[in-house]
Amino acid sequence: MIRLFIYSILALVVGGAIALLLSSDPGYVLVNFRGTTVEATLATLLVSVILLVVLAWLLLFMLRVLNPLNWFSLGWLRRAPAQGTGEGVQLLLLGRWQEAYKLLVENAERLEIPELNYLLAAVAAYQRGDSTAWHWCLDQAERTAPGKDLGIKSFRAWLEARAGQPEQALPLLLTVQRLAPASPFVLAQIKDIYVAQGRWDELAGLMHDLEKHQVVDAAEMQTLSARAHARHLELASHTGADSLRNAWHALPKALKHDERLVGLYARKLLEFGQDTEAGNLLTAHLKKDWSDELVSMLGFVHVRNPQDALATMEAWQKQHPDNAALLLTLGRLSLRNQLWGKAREYFEHGLHVARAPEHVAQLNAELARLYEQLGEHESSMDCYRKALGLLKHPLPDVPLPAKH
């Protein structure tokens, strides 16, 4: 605006000076070319030249905007839109979304590859939260890149997912995957949506492609595979113990040593009353790989020979002398063997070394009911109170009746 104002002032000054000069002597111009004579005053000639220059400039401007038949694809004429695009990219990288969007869109159709500008403008529009604008930019990018829009569809899906619309993104991604299977970025997006929505069955069907195209590393592949097969075990357990066993035997060999899957399968076996099978599974795993969670689970197994089970656990105590989970299980196995004093010792020892709130709560609860049966009511009530205080959701502070 300042520049336009200055130019206007200069034009008025120059025009006024010329008008003042020509008012006293308008001048005279005679042009003779091949028998044709043109006569005019100097003022008329100057005005005509100015008008011709203005008309030529307007014509050039319109041609550059409309660009019919790509007349303006020459390098010297492309310099301006290319420069505008460069400035737009710089503004985008600086986070000046509105300015970047304006420059990128204005220069898009003046370039040979307009879809790139539209894609960058879509990013700017997305960053400033203008859903209508970035959808329009992607539509324009697809329009200007007919037959080459799979990448644009993938980018659209990525923005849809980031905008909290995975139900819009997933169909696009599945379409692109079908037409271009070797697309790691597309597979990664599908994987993320399946994980977020807990669609483990569909994810299991995607595992081969994820591994083939190296979308995830070995550690993540192990985790995803375990979660997918855990879901399969859960579903199989709904139809009975035999279906559960079949699902377990169908697991890849490596996953049969996964702590989470072993624990899940053991819990399901216990629900079906298959204590011996669950105990054997847990014991076999613990001999190779120690797990506090799995050793705690052994305390819930109704074993046929509690004496042998207790002896096995006591042998493990030599390697894990102050393990609270093992001491808790040892105390429970001692109860199954009706060894009240030994159970009390294990529980009390466990309380001295336990750090996890869950272990402290369970040890207090076990001691509370053991003290109660032994007639130590005051100690029992004290342990009960400690166990209640460690509940995940403690009891609220409410009025209670007075003691009698």
Short mmCIF file of C-alpha atoms in Angstrom, two decimals, residues 16-154:
data_model
loop_
_atom_site.label_atom_id
_atom_site.label_comp_id
_atom_site.label_asym_id
_atom_site.label_seq_id
_atom_site.Cartn_x
_atom_site.Cartn_y
_atom_site.Cartn_z
CA GLY A 16 1.40 17.87 -13.49
CA ALA A 17 4.85 18.96 -14.63
CA ILE A 18 4.23 17.71 -18.17
CA ALA A 19 0.80 19.37 -18.28
CA LEU A 20 2.30 22.67 -17.07
CA LEU A 21 5.07 22.45 -19.63
CA LEU A 22 2.77 21.68 -22.55
CA SER A 23 0.12 24.22 -21.59
CA SER A 24 2.30 27.10 -22.80
CA ASP A 25 3.53 25.31 -25.92
CA PRO A 26 1.71 22.05 -26.90
CA GLY A 27 4.35 21.27 -29.53
CA TYR A 28 3.87 19.71 -32.95
CA VAL A 29 4.83 16.25 -34.29
CA LEU A 30 4.76 15.22 -37.98
CA VAL A 31 5.42 11.60 -39.00
CA ASN A 32 5.72 10.71 -42.71
CA PHE A 33 6.18 7.04 -43.66
CA ARG A 34 5.84 5.86 -47.29
CA GLY A 35 3.43 8.53 -48.22
CA THR A 36 1.36 8.32 -45.03
CA THR A 37 1.44 11.42 -42.87
CA VAL A 38 0.41 11.60 -39.23
CA GLU A 39 0.16 14.94 -37.45
CA ALA A 40 -0.42 15.41 -33.69
CA THR A 41 0.47 17.58 -30.81
CA LEU A 42 3.25 16.44 -28.48
CA ALA A 43 0.76 16.08 -25.61
CA THR A 44 -1.44 13.76 -27.66
CA LEU A 45 1.57 11.60 -28.60
CA LEU A 46 2.74 11.30 -25.00
CA VAL A 47 -0.72 10.31 -23.76
CA SER A 48 -1.01 7.72 -26.54
CA VAL A 49 2.35 6.16 -25.67
CA ILE A 50 1.43 5.96 -21.99
CA LEU A 51 -1.88 4.31 -22.80
CA LEU A 52 -0.16 1.76 -25.07
CA VAL A 53 2.35 0.88 -22.31
CA VAL A 54 -0.46 0.44 -19.77
CA LEU A 55 -2.49 -1.73 -22.18
CA ALA A 56 0.56 -3.89 -22.94
CA TRP A 57 1.25 -4.37 -19.23
CA LEU A 58 -2.39 -5.35 -18.54
CA LEU A 59 -2.34 -7.81 -21.45
CA LEU A 60 0.87 -9.43 -20.20
CA PHE A 61 -0.55 -9.67 -16.67
CA MET A 62 -3.75 -11.38 -17.90
CA LEU A 63 -1.78 -13.84 -20.00
CA ARG A 64 0.40 -14.76 -17.03
CA VAL A 65 -2.66 -15.32 -14.83
CA LEU A 66 -4.71 -17.28 -17.35
CA ASN A 67 -1.67 -18.91 -19.01
CA PRO A 68 -3.48 -20.26 -22.13
CA LEU A 69 -1.80 -23.25 -23.81
CA ASN A 70 1.11 -23.01 -21.35
CA TRP A 71 2.56 -20.04 -23.26
CA PHE A 72 4.23 -18.88 -20.09
CA SER A 73 6.26 -22.01 -19.34
CA LEU A 74 9.52 -20.44 -20.42
CA GLY A 75 12.10 -20.02 -17.69
CA TRP A 76 12.23 -16.25 -17.73
CA LEU A 77 8.48 -16.07 -17.25
CA ARG A 78 8.36 -18.84 -14.65
CA ARG A 79 10.77 -17.09 -12.38
CA ALA A 80 8.07 -15.17 -10.54
CA PRO A 81 5.80 -18.13 -9.63
CA ALA A 82 8.83 -20.26 -8.73
CA GLN A 83 10.04 -17.47 -6.48
CA GLY A 84 6.59 -17.18 -4.92
CA THR A 85 6.53 -20.92 -4.26
CA GLY A 86 9.97 -20.74 -2.67
CA GLU A 87 8.83 -17.97 -0.38
CA GLY A 88 5.73 -20.00 0.48
CA VAL A 89 7.86 -23.00 1.45
CA GLN A 90 10.05 -20.80 3.64
CA LEU A 91 6.99 -19.38 5.38
CA LEU A 92 5.64 -22.92 5.85
CA LEU A 93 8.88 -23.99 7.52
CA LEU A 94 8.65 -20.96 9.80
CA GLY A 95 5.10 -21.85 10.84
CA ARG A 96 3.47 -18.82 9.22
CA TRP A 97 0.59 -20.94 7.98
CA GLN A 98 -1.77 -18.32 6.56
CA GLU A 99 0.90 -16.49 4.55
CA ALA A 100 2.38 -19.76 3.30
CA TYR A 101 -1.04 -21.05 2.25
CA LYS A 102 -1.80 -17.87 0.29
CA LEU A 103 1.49 -17.86 -1.65
CA LEU A 104 1.43 -21.59 -2.40
CA VAL A 105 -2.14 -21.56 -3.71
CA GLU A 106 -1.65 -18.36 -5.73
CA ASN A 107 1.35 -19.83 -7.55
CA ALA A 108 0.13 -23.43 -7.93
CA GLU A 109 -1.53 -23.17 -11.34
CA ARG A 110 1.39 -21.15 -12.74
CA LEU A 111 3.75 -24.10 -12.36
CA GLU A 112 4.20 -27.25 -14.41
CA ILE A 113 3.65 -29.40 -11.29
CA PRO A 114 0.88 -27.65 -9.35
CA GLU A 115 0.05 -30.65 -7.16
CA LEU A 116 3.22 -30.11 -5.11
CA ASN A 117 2.08 -26.61 -4.18
CA TYR A 118 -1.38 -27.89 -3.30
CA LEU A 119 0.06 -30.60 -1.05
CA LEU A 120 2.23 -28.09 0.79
CA ALA A 121 -0.72 -25.72 1.05
CA ALA A 122 -2.77 -28.57 2.52
CA VAL A 123 -0.17 -28.90 5.29
CA ALA A 124 -0.41 -25.18 6.00
CA ALA A 125 -4.21 -25.33 6.09
CA TYR A 126 -4.14 -28.38 8.36
CA GLN A 127 -1.77 -26.67 10.78
CA ARG A 128 -4.09 -23.69 11.12
CA GLY A 129 -7.10 -25.98 11.62
CA ASP A 130 -8.90 -25.19 8.36
CA SER A 131 -10.42 -28.54 7.40
CA THR A 132 -12.31 -27.16 4.40
CA ALA A 133 -9.15 -25.61 2.97
CA TRP A 134 -6.93 -28.67 3.24
CA HIS A 135 -9.61 -30.91 1.79
CA TRP A 136 -9.94 -28.49 -1.13
CA CYS A 137 -6.17 -28.44 -1.64
CA LEU A 138 -6.04 -32.23 -1.78
CA ASP A 139 -8.93 -32.27 -4.24
CA GLN A 140 -6.99 -29.85 -6.45
CA ALA A 141 -3.85 -31.97 -6.13
CA GLU A 142 -5.74 -35.04 -7.30
CA ARG A 143 -7.28 -33.06 -10.16
CA THR A 144 -3.90 -31.88 -11.40
CA ALA A 145 -2.29 -35.32 -11.07
CA PRO A 146 -4.74 -37.69 -12.80
CA GLY A 147 -3.73 -41.33 -12.65
CA LYS A 148 -0.93 -40.57 -10.17
CA ASP A 149 -2.95 -39.94 -7.04
CA LEU A 150 -2.19 -42.99 -4.85
CA GLY A 151 0.42 -41.03 -2.92
CA ILE A 152 -2.02 -38.15 -2.53
CA LYS A 153 -4.67 -40.56 -1.18
CA SER A 154 -2.13 -41.87 1.33
#
